XYZ file of C-alpha atoms in Angstrom:
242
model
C 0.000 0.000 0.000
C 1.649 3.230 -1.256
C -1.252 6.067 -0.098
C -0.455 7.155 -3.307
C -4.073 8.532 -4.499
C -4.642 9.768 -0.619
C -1.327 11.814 -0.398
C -2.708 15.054 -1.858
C -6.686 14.642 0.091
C -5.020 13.112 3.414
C -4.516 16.227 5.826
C -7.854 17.509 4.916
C -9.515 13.907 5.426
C -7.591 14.155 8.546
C -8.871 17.099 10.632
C -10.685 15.527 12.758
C -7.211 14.369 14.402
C -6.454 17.395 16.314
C -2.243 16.616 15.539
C -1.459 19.604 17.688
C -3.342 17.716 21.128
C -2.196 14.475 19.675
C 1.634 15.693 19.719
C 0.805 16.838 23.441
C -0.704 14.207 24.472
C 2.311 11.737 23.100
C 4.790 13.902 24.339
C 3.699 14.060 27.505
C 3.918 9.775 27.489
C 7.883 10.600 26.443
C 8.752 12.962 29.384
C 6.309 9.963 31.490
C 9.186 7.471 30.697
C 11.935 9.340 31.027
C 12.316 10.997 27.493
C 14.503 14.631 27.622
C 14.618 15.361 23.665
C 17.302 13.973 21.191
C 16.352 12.354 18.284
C 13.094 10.884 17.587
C 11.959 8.799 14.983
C 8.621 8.995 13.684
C 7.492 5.742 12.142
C 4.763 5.497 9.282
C 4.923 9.376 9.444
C 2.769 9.998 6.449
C 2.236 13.643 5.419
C 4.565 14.791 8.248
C 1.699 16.924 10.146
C 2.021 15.037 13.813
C 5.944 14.929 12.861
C 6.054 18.480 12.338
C 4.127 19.209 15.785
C 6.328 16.516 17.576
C 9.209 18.954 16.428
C 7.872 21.891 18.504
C 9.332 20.255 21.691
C 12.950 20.024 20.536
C 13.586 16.641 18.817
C 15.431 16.277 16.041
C 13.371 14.075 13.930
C 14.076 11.394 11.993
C 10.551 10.861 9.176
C 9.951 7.464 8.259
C 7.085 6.453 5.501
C 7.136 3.848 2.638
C 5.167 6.581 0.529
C 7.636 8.573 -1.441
C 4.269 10.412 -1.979
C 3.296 11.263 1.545
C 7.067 12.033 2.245
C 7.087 14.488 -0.293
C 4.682 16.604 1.948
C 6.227 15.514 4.965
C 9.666 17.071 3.276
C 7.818 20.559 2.654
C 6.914 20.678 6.723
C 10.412 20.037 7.788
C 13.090 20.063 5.404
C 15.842 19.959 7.733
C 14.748 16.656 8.964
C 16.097 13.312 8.124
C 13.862 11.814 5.535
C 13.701 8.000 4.457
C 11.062 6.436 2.334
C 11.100 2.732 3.481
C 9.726 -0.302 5.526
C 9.092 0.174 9.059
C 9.943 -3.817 9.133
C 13.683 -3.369 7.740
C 14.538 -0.199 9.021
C 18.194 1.086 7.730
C 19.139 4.114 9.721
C 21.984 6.133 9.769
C 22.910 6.144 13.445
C 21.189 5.435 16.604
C 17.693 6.787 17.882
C 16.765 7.943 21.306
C 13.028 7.473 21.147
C 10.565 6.234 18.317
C 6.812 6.764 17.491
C 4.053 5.040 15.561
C 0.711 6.575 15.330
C -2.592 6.597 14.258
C -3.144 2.972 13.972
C -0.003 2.180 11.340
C 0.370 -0.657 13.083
C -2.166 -2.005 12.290
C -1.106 -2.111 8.656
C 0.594 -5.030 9.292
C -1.107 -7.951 8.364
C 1.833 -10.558 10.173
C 2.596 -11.129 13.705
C 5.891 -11.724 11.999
C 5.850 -8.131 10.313
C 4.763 -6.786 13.585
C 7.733 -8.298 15.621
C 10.215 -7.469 12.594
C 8.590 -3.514 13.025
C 9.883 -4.017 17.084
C 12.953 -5.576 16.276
C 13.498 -2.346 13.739
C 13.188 0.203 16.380
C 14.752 -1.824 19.021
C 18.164 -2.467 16.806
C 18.560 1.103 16.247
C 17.222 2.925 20.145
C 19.588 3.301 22.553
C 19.344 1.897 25.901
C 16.617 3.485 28.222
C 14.876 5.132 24.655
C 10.865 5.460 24.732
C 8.881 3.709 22.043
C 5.264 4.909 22.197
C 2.933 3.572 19.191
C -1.181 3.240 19.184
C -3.077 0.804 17.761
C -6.619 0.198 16.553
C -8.040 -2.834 19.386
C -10.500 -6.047 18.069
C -13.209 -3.961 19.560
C -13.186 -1.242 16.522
C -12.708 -3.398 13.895
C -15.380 -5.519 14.676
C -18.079 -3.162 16.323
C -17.104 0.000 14.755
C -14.933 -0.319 11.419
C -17.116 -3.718 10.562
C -18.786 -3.959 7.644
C -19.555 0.125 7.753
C -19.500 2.354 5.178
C -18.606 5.936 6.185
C -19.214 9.224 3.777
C -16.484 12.356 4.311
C -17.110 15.688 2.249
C -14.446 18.090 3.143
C -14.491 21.529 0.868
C -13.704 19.987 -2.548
C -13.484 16.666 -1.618
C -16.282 14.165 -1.213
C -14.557 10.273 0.143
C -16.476 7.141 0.550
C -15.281 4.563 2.603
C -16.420 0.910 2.687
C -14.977 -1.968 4.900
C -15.572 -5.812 4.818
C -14.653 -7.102 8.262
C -12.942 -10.838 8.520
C -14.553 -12.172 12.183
C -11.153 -15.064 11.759
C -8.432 -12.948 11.046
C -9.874 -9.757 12.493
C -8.809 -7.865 9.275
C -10.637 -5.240 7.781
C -11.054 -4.854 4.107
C -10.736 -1.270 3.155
C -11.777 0.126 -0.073
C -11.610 4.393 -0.408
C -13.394 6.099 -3.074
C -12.405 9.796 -3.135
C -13.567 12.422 -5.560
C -11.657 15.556 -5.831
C -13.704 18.367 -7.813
C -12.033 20.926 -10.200
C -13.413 23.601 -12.597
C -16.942 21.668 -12.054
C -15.349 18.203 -12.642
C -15.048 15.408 -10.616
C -11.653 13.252 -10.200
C -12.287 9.497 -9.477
C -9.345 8.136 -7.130
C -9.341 5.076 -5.449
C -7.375 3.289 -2.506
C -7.284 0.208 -1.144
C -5.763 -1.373 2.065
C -6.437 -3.934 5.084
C -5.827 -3.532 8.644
C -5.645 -5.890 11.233
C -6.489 -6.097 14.758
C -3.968 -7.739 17.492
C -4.361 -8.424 21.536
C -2.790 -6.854 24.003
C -1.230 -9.947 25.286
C 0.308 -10.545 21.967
C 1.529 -7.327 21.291
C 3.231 -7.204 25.314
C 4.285 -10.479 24.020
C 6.456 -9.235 20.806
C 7.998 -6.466 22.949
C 9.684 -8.164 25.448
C 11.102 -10.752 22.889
C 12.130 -7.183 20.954
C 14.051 -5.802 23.875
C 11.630 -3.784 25.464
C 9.804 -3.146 28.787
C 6.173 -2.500 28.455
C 5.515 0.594 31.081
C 2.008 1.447 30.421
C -1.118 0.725 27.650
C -3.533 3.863 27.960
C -7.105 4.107 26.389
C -6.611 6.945 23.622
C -5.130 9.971 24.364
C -6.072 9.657 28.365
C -3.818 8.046 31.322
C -6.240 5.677 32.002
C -6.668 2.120 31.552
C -8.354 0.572 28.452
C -11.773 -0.410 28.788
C -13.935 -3.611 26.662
C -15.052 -0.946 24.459
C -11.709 1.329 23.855
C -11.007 1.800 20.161
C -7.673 2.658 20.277
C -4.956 1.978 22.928
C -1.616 3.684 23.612
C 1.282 1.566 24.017
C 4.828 2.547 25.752
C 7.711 0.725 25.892
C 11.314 1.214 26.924
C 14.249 -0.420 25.582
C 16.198 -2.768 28.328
């Protein structure tokens, strides 16, 4: 999956992710565990908007995507930052990291266990000892109660986005098929985007990061210090490297 057709639409699809309290709120999970700046690498950064907010508390970042497309935004928002376009499962960095971040359910993208330890392994092989690794994830709960087999409708401006899923109850994958029309000069551009997602426990995912190197330190229901609930739909996840 390359986000190629949702590069240009993304930020605007987006909004409704307040990056600016989202940076906060993650930041705030760094300084929890210890975190005092240096460089941070932002994992599955996409367009570079929560990257570029991230920056506002003094990390150098490191911007991480395997869309050359999104990274060509993300290189407009900070262009003094280190930019690779590659696999967050066989990361190839240029020197060590002090703390890494994963957001907004890229994760999930992963349709392995195996992908999902290699993506640990990754950060863990490059962080130095005592670094912060926070990353969310979408739980079982949203994709089968609330991503299901949905269909969601987005109009934003010039921009009018359908979105249909086809939920898998075995492999808790959803299906995800984006149809966005972009208008111009009273015409209507057809682009389309498909991609899966897929849903792991808790226990596995505590599981993968201690066989990664890490120390789990705290799982938070989104964007709050408190503990998940049955019906959480996404779930914060920090880790420090042993």
């Amino acid at each position: 999956m390359s986000y190629a057709s949702l590069a240009s639409v993304y930020d605007k699809l987006t909004e409704n992710v307040e990056y600016e309290k989202r940076a906060e709120y993650i930041n705030s999970l760094l300084v929890k565990n210890g975190a005092d700046r240096g460089v941070l690498l932002d994992l599955a950064c996409g367009t570079g908007t929560l990257s570029a907010e991230l920056a506002k508390y003094g990390y150098d970042m490191i911007l991480c995507d395997l869309s050359a497309e999104m990274l060509a935004f993300a290189r407009e928002r900070l262009p003094d930052a280190l930019i690779l376009c590659q696999s967050m499962t066989e990361l190839d960095l240029y020197g060590t990291i002090n703390h890494a971040v994963c957001s907004l359910d890229s994760i999930n993208h992963l349709l392995r266990p195996c992908d999902v330890k290699a993506a640990f392994s990754s950060v863990s092989l490059f962080m130095e000892q005592g670094g912060v690794f926070v990353f969310d994830v979408n739980t079982p709960y949203k994709h089968e109660n609330v991503l299901g087999n949905n269909s969601f409708v987005s109009e934003k401006d010039n921009v009018f986005c359908v979105w249909q899923n086809s939920y898998k109850k075995k492999s808790k994958t959803v299906d995800i098929n984006i149809d966005i029309f972009i208008e111009e000069e009273n015409k209507y551009e057809r682009l389309r985007e498909s991609f899966s997602e897929r849903a792991y426990s808790p226990d596995d995912i505590k599981k993968w990061l201690s066989e990664t190197g890490f120390e789990l330190t705290g799982v938070y229901d989104d964007m709050t210090q408190n503990e998940p609930t049955d019906t959480s739909e996404r779930v914060y996840f920090t880790a420090v490297k042993k």
